[in-house]
Coordinates of C-alpha atoms in Angstrom, one line a residue:
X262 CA 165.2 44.8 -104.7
X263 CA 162.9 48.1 -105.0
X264 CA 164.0 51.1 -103.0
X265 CA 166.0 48.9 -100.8
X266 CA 167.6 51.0 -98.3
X267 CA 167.0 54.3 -101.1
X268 CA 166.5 56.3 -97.7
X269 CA 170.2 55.7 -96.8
X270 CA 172.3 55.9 -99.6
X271 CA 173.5 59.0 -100.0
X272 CA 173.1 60.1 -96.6
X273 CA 175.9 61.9 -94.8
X274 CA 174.7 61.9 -91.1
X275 CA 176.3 62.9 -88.4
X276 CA 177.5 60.3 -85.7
X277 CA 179.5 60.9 -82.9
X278 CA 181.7 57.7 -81.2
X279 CA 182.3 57.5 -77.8
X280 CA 184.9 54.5 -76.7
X281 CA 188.1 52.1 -75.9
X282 CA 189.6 52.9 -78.9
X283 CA 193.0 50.4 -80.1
X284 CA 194.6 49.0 -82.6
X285 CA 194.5 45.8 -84.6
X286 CA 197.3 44.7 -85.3
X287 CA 198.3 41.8 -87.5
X288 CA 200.5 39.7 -88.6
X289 CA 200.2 37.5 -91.7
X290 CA 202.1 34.6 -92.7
X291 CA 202.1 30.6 -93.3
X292 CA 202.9 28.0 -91.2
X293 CA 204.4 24.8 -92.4
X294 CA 206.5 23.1 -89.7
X295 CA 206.3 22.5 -85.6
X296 CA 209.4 24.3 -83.6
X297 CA 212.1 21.7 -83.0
X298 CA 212.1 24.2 -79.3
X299 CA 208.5 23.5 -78.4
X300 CA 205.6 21.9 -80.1
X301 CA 204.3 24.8 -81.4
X302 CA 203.4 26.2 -84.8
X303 CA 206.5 28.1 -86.5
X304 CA 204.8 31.2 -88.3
X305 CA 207.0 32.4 -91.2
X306 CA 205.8 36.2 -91.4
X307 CA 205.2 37.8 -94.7
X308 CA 203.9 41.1 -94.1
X309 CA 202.0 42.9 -90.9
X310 CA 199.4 45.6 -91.1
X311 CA 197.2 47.6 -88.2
X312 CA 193.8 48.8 -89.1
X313 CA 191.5 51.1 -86.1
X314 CA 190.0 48.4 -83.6
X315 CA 187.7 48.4 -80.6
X316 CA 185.5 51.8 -81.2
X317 CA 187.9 52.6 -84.0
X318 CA 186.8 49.7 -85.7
X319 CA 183.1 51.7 -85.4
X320 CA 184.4 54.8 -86.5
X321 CA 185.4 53.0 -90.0
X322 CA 182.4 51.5 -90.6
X323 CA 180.3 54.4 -90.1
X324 CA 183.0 56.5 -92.8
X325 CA 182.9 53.2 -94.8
X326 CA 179.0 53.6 -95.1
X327 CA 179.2 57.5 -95.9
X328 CA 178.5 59.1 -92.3
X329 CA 180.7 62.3 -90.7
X330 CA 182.1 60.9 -87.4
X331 CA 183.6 62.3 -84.3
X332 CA 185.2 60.6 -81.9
X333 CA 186.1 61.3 -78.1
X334 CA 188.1 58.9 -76.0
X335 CA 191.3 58.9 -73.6
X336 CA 194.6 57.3 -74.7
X337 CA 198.1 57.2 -73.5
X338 CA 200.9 59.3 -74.2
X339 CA 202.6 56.9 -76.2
X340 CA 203.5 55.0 -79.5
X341 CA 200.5 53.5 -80.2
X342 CA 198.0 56.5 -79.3
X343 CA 199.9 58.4 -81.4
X344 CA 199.4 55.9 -84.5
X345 CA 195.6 55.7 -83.1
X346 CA 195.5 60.0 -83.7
X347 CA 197.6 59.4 -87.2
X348 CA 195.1 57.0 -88.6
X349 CA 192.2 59.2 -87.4
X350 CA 193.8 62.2 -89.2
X351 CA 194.0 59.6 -92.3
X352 CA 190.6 59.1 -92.6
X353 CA 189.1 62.6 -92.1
X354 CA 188.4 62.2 -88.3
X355 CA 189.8 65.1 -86.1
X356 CA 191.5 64.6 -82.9
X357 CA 190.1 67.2 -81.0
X358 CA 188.1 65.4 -78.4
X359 CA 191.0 62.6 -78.0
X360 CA 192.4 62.8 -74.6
X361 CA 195.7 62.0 -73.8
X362 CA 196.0 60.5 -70.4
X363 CA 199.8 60.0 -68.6
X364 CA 201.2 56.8 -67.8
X365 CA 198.4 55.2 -69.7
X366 CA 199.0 52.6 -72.3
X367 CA 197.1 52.8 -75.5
X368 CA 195.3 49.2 -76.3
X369 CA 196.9 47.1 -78.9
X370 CA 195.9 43.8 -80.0
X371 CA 198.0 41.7 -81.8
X372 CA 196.9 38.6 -83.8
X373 CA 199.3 35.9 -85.5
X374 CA 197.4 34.9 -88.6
X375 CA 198.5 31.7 -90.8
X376 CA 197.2 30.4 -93.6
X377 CA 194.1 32.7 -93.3
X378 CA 193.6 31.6 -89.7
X379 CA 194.1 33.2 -86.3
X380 CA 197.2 31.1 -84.5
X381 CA 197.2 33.3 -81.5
X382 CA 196.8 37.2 -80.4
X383 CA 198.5 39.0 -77.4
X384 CA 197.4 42.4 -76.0
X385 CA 199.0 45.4 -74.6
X386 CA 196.9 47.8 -72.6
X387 CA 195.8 49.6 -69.6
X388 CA 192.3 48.5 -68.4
X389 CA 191.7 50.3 -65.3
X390 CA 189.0 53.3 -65.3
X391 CA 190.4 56.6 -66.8
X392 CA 191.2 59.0 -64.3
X393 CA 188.9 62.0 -62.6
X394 CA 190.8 64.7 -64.4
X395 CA 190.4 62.4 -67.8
X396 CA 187.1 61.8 -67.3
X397 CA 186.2 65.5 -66.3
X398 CA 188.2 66.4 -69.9
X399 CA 185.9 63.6 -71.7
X400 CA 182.5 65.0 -71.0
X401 CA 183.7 68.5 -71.4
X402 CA 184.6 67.4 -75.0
X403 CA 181.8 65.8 -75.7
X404 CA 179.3 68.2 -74.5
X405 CA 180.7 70.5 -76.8
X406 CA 180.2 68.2 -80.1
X407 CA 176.1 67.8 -78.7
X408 CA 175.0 70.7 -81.1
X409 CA 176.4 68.7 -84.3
X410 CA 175.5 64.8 -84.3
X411 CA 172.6 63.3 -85.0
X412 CA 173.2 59.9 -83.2
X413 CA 175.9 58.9 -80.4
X414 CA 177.3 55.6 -80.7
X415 CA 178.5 53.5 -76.9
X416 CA 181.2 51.2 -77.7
X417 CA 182.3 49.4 -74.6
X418 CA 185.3 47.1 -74.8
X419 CA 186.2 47.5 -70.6
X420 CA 189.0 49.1 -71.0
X421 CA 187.8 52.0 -68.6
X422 CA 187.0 54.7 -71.0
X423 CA 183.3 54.2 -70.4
X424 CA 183.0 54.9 -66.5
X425 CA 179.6 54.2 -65.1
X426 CA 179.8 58.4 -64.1
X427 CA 180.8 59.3 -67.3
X428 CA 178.1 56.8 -69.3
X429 CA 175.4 57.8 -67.6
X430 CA 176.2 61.5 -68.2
X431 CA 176.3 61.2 -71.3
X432 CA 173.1 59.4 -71.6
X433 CA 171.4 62.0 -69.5
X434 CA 173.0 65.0 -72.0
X435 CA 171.6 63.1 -75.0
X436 CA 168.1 62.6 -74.0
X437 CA 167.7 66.4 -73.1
X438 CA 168.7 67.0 -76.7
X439 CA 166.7 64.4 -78.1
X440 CA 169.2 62.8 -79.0
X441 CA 169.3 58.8 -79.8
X442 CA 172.3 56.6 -77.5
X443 CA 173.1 53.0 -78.9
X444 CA 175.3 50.8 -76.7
X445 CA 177.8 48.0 -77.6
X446 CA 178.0 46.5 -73.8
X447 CA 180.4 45.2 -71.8
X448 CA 180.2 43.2 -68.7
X449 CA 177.7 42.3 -66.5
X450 CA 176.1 45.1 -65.1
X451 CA 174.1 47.5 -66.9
X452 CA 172.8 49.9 -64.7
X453 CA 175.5 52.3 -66.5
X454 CA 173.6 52.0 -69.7
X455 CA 170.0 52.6 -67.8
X456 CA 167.9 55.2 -70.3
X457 CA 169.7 54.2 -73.7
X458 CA 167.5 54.1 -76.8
X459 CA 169.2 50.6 -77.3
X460 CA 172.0 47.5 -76.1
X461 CA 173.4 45.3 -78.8
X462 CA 174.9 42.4 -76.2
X463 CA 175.3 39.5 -78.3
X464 CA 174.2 35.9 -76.6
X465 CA 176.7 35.3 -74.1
X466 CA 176.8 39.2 -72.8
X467 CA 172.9 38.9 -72.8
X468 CA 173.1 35.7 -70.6
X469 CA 175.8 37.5 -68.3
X470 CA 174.0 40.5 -67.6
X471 CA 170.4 39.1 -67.2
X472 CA 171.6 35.6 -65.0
X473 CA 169.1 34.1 -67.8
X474 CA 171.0 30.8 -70.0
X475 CA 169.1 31.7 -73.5
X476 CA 168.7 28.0 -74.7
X477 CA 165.0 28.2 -75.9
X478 CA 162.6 30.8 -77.8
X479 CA 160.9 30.9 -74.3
X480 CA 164.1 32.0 -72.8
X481 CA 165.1 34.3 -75.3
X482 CA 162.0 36.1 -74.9
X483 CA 162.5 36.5 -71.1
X484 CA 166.1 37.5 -71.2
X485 CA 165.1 40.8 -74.1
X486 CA 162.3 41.9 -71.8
X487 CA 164.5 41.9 -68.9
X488 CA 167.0 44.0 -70.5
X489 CA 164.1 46.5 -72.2
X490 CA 162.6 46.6 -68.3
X491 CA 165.6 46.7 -66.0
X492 CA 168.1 49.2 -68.4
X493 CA 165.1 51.5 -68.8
X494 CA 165.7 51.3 -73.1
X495 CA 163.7 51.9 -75.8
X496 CA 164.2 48.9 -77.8
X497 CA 166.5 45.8 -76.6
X498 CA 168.6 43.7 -79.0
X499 CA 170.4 40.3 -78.7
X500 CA 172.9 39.3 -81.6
X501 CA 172.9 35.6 -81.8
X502 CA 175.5 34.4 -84.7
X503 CA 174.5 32.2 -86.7
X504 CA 170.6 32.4 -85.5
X505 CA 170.5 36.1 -86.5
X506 CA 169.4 38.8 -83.9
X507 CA 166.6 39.5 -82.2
X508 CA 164.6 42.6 -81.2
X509 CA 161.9 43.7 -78.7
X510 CA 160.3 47.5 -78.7
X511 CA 158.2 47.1 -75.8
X512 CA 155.1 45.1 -77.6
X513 CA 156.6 42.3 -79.8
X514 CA 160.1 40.1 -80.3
X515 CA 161.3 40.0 -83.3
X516 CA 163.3 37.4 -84.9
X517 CA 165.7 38.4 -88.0
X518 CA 167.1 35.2 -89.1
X519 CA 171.0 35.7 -90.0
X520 CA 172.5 35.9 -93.6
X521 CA 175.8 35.1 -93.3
X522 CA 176.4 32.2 -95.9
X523 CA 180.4 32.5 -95.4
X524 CA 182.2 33.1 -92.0
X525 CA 186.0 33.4 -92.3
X526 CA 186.4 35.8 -89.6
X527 CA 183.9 37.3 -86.9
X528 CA 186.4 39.9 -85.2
X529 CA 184.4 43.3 -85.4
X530 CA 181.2 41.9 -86.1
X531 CA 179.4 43.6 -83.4
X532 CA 181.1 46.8 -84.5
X533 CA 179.5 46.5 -87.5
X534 CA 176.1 45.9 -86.3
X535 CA 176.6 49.0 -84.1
X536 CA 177.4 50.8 -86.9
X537 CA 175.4 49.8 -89.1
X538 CA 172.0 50.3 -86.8
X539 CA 173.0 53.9 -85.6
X540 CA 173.9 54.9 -89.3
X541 CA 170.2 53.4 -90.4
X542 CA 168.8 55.3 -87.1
X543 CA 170.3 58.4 -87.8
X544 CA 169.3 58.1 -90.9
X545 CA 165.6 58.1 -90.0
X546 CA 165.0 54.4 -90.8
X547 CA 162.3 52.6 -89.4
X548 CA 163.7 50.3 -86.5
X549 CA 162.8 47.2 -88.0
X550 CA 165.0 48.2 -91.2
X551 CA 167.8 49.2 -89.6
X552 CA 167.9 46.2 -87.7
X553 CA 167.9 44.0 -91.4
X554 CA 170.5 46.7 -92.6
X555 CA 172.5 46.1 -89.7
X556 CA 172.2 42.2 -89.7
X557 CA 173.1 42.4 -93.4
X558 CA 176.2 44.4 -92.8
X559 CA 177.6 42.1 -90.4
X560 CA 177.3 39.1 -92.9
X561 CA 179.2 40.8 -95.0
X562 CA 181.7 42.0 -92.8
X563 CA 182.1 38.1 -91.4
X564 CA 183.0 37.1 -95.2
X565 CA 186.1 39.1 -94.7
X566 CA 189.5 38.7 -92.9
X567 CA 190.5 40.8 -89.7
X568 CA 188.4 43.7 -88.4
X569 CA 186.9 44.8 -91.8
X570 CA 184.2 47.1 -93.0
X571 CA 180.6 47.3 -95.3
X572 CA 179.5 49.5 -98.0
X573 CA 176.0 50.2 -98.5
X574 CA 176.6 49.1 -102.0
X575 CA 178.2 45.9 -100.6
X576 CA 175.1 45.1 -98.5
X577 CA 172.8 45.8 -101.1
X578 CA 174.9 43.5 -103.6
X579 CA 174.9 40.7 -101.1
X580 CA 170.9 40.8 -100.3
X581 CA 170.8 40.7 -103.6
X582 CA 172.4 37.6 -104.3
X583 CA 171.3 36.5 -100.8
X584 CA 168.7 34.0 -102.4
X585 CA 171.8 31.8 -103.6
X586 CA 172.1 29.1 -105.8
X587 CA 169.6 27.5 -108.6
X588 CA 169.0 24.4 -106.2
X589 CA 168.2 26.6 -103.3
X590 CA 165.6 28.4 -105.0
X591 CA 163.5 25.3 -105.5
X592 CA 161.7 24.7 -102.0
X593 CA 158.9 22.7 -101.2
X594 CA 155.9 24.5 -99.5
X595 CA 156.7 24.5 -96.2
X596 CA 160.2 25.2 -97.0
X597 CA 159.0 28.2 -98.8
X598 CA 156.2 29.1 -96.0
X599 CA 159.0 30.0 -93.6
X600 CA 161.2 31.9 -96.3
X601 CA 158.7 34.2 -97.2
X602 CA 157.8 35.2 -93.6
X603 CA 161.3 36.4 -93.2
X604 CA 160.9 38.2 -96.6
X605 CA 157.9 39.6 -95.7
X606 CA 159.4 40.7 -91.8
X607 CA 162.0 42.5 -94.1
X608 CA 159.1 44.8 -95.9
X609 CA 159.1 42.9 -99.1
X610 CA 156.0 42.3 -101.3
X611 CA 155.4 39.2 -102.0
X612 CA 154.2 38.2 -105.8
X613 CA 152.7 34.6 -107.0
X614 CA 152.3 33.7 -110.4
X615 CA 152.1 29.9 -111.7
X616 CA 152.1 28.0 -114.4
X617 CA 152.9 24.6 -116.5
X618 CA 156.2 26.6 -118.2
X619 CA 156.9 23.8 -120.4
X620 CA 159.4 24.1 -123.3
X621 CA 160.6 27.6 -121.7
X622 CA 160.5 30.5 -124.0
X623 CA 160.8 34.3 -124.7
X624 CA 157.3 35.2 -123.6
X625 CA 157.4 32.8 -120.4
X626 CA 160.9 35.5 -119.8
X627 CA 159.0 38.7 -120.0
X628 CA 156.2 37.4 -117.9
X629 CA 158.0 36.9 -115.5
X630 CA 160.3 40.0 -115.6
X631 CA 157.0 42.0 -115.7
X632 CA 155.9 40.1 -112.8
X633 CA 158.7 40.9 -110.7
X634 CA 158.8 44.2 -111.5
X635 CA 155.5 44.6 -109.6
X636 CA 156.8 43.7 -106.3
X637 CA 160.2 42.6 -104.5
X638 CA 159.7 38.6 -104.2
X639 CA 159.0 36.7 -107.2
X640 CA 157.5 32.8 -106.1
X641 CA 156.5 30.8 -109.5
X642 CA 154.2 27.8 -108.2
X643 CA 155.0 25.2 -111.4
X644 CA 152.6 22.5 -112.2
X645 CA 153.3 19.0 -111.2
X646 CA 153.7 16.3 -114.0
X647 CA 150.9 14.9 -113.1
X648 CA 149.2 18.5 -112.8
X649 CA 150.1 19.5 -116.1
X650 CA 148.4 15.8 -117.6
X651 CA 145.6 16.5 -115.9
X652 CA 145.0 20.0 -117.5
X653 CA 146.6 19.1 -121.0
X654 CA 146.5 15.5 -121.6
X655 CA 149.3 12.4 -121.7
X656 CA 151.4 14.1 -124.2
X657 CA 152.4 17.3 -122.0
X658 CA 154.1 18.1 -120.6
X659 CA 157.1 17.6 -122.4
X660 CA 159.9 18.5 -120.2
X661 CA 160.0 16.7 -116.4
X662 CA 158.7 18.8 -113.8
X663 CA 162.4 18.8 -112.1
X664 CA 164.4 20.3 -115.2
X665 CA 161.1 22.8 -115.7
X666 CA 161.8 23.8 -112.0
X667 CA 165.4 24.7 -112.5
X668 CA 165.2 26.2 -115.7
X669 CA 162.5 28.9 -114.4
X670 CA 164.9 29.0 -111.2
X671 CA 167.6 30.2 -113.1
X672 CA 165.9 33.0 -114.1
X673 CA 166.7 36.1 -113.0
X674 CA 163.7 37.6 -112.2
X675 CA 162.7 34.8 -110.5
X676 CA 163.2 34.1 -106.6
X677 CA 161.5 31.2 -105.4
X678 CA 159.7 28.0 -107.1
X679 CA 158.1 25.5 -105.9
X680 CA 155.8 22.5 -107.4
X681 CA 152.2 21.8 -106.8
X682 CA 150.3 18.5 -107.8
X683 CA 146.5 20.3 -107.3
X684 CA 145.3 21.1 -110.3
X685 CA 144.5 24.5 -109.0
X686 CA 147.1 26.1 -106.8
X687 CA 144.3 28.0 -104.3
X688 CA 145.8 26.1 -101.1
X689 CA 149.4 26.7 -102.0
X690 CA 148.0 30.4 -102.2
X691 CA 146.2 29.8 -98.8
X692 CA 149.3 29.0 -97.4
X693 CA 151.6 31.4 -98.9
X694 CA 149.9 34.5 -98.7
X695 CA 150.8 36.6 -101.4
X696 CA 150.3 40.6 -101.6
X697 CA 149.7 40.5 -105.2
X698 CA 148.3 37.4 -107.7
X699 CA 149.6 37.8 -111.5
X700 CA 147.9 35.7 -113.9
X701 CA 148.6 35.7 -117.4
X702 CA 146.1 35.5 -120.5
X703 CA 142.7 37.4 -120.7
X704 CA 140.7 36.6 -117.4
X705 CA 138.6 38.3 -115.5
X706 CA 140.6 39.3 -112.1
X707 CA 137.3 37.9 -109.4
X708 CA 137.5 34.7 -112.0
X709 CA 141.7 34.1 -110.6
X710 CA 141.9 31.2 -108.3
X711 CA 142.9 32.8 -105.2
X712 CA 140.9 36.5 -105.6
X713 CA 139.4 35.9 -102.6
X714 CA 142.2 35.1 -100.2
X715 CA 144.5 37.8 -101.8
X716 CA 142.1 40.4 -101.7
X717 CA 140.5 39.2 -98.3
X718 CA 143.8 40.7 -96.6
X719 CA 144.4 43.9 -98.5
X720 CA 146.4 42.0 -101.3
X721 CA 146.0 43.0 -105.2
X722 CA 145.3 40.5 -108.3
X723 CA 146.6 41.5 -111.6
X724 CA 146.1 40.3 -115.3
X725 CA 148.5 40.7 -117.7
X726 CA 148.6 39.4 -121.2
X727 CA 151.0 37.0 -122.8
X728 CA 153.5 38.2 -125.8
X729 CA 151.5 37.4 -128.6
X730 CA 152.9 34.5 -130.8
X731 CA 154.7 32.8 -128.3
X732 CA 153.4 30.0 -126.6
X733 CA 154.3 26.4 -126.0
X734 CA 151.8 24.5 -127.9
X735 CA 152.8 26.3 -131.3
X736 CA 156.7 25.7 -130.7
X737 CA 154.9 22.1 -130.2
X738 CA 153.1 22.4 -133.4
X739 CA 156.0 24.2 -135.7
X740 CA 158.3 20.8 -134.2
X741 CA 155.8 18.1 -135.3
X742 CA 154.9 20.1 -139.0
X743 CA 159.1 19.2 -139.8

């Protein structure tokens, strides 16, 4: 994609994490046989690993995507905390602004996996609010890292770190500094979270907190706007799985749809997405984008076993490659109406060439390259069988208009095709609304079918000339002189 996401990488901003923090802990093995004691899986363990969870989990994937992160929570005095502070230390994170709490037991999740699936998980942890002499230590720590972030990221798992005193606090010392607050909620009441630039409850939280079941677009709508009205926020969010997220600034919803093509393990998703958007944010992206980035990252995070992490050059390779297989690039026009108003949601410009493309060759290739490299989408609009007769007589075309589709999908350059009977293609261009027309061959640009509805919205129409000597009807020609 052009410039996709060039404002971020490289970017180093400065993020601070406020949270439950825990650990993941995990325990891999297979399991081949039921216990003769109970009928229950046996799990013969291999290896175990832990990893940062809960707002750790955050803290990773802001250092996996290249920000500086501080972090200030309360833990226990105890084993675990002390691993928690050890694997901060690891990855570059100090440990300043960690309090230690007495009698307090550090959260630790463990999960039996088998076979690359999740058997069972049992927890260890204290979940009752931190203390007054904690939570006094807390905001004195984080008032003193104010001065050096650029973005402070919420991540509530209930485990009583984020007091509705304490959240609101920190809110308040935020917006005096201008500074931007995202929340990963928990619960069902938000009034601690009231004046936050943005909530990232996924479905069910959503539904908790607003007493609104989210089972229609109507209802979706209802619940976003309660949350942007009654939590006083600057933009509200909803995560809905497999349906994507959507997301509501005050004026208009919307709807990005999800990515995700493989889902082994969702633990951490919405750590990600947290992540992800406050990253984006801090690094002065657009709302809109940062939302896509952030949707993005979660797909790829989803693909992975356990509480895992994404790389900007991870997210960038899967949008890439998000368009999929050959077959799945070959849509009819309604299927490809809908596909390029998410494209176009996402920023992209569209461009629409078409053509017969029969007997494929080298010139048909650098059209098309050429033609992509004008914009971000490339949709080829191939002529019908019966189009191409029409236009070149009973002989043509030669090759079926169903292998010609896949071949010119399995170009690189290429994005979309789709097949049109016409024998013009000005109401497939009606439809599809491209932001630039290519044409190949020596016509004038007003003479193009579909100037009028291109230009009519802003939209430019390009000529650009074929590779001399390379055309279909003198391979044609050259075969039937043998």
């Amino acid at each position: 994609m052009i410039n996709r996401y060039q404002n971020l990488i490289g970017r180093t901003p400065r993020v601070l994490v406020v949270g439950d923090l825990m650990i993941d802990h995990y325990l891999w093995g297979s399991a081949e046989r039921v216990s003769p004691e109970a009928p229950v899986v046996v799990v013969d363990v291999s290896r175990e690993s832990s990893t940062l969870g809960g707002a750790g989990n955050v803290v990773s994937n802001l250092l996996a995507l290249g920000a500086k992160v501080e972090v200030a929570s309360v833990i226990g005095e105890d084993e675990n905390g002390e691993i928690i502070a050890s694997m901060l230390a690891h990855q570059g994170v100090g440990r300043a602004s960690l309090i230690r709490q007495p009698g307090r037991t550090t959260s630790r999740k463990s999960r039996v996996m088998a076979s690359h699936h999740q058997v069972m998980r049992f927890d260890r942890e204290s979940k009752e609010a931190i203390d007054a002499a904690s939570e006094e230590r807390l905001e004195k720590a984080i008032t003193s890292l104010l001065e050096r972030v650029d973005m402070i990221l919420l991540s509530d798992y209930g485990k009583g770190v984020l007091t509705p005193t304490l959240t609101q606090r920190v809110i308040a010392l935020a917006r005096a500094r201008g500074i931007k607050v995202l929340v990963d909620p928990k619960g069902s009441d938000y009034s601690k979270y009231r004046g936050a630039t943005l909530v990232t409850p996924n479905r069910k939280e959503a539904q908790m907190a607003t007493g609104i079941t989210i089972n229609s677009e109507a209802s979706l709508a209802e619940a976003i706007r309660w949350l942007y009205r009654e939590v006083e926020l600057e933009y509200a969010m909803i995560t809905l799985s497999e349906d994507g997220m959507a997301l509501y600034d005050g004026t208009k919803l919307t709807k990005i749809p999800t990515v995700a093509r493989e889902v082994y393990d969702v633990t951490g998703a919405g750590d990600t997405v947290l992540a992800a958007l406050g990253f984006a944010l801090a690094c002065g992206a657009p709302i809109i984008e940062a939302a896509h980035f952030a949707n993005s990252a979660a797909a790829v995070v989803v693909g992975k076993l356990g509480s895992a992490t994404a790389t900007i050059d991870e997210v960038l390779a899967y949008e890439n490659s998000s368009v999929g297989t050959v077959e799945s690039r070959i849509l009819n026009r309604d299927e490809l109406a809908k596909k390029l108003e998410n494209e176009r949601a996402k920023g992209r410009k569209i461009v629409f060439t078409n053509g017969c493309f029969d007997i494929l060759h080298a010139g048909h290739v650098r059209y098309l390259e050429q033609a992509k490299a004008l914009g971000d989408i490339l949709v080829v609009a191939l002529n019908s069988d019966a189009s191409v007769r029409a236009l070149k007589g009973e002989s043509r075309p030669v090759i079926p208009e169903g292998d010609r589709a896949y071949l010119v999908a399995a170009l690189s350059a290429v994005d979309y095709v789709t097949i049109f009977d016409e024998e013009t293609p000005y109401e497939l261009i009606k439809l599809l609304q491209p932001d630039l027309l290519v044409k190949g061959g020596d016509y004038e640009p007003e003479k193009i079918v579909g100037y009028d509805i291109v230009t009519a919205r802003g939209g430019e129409v390009k000529v650009m000339p074929f590779v001399e000597g390379r055309s279909t009807t003198s391979i044609i020609q050259r075969i039937c002189a043998r």
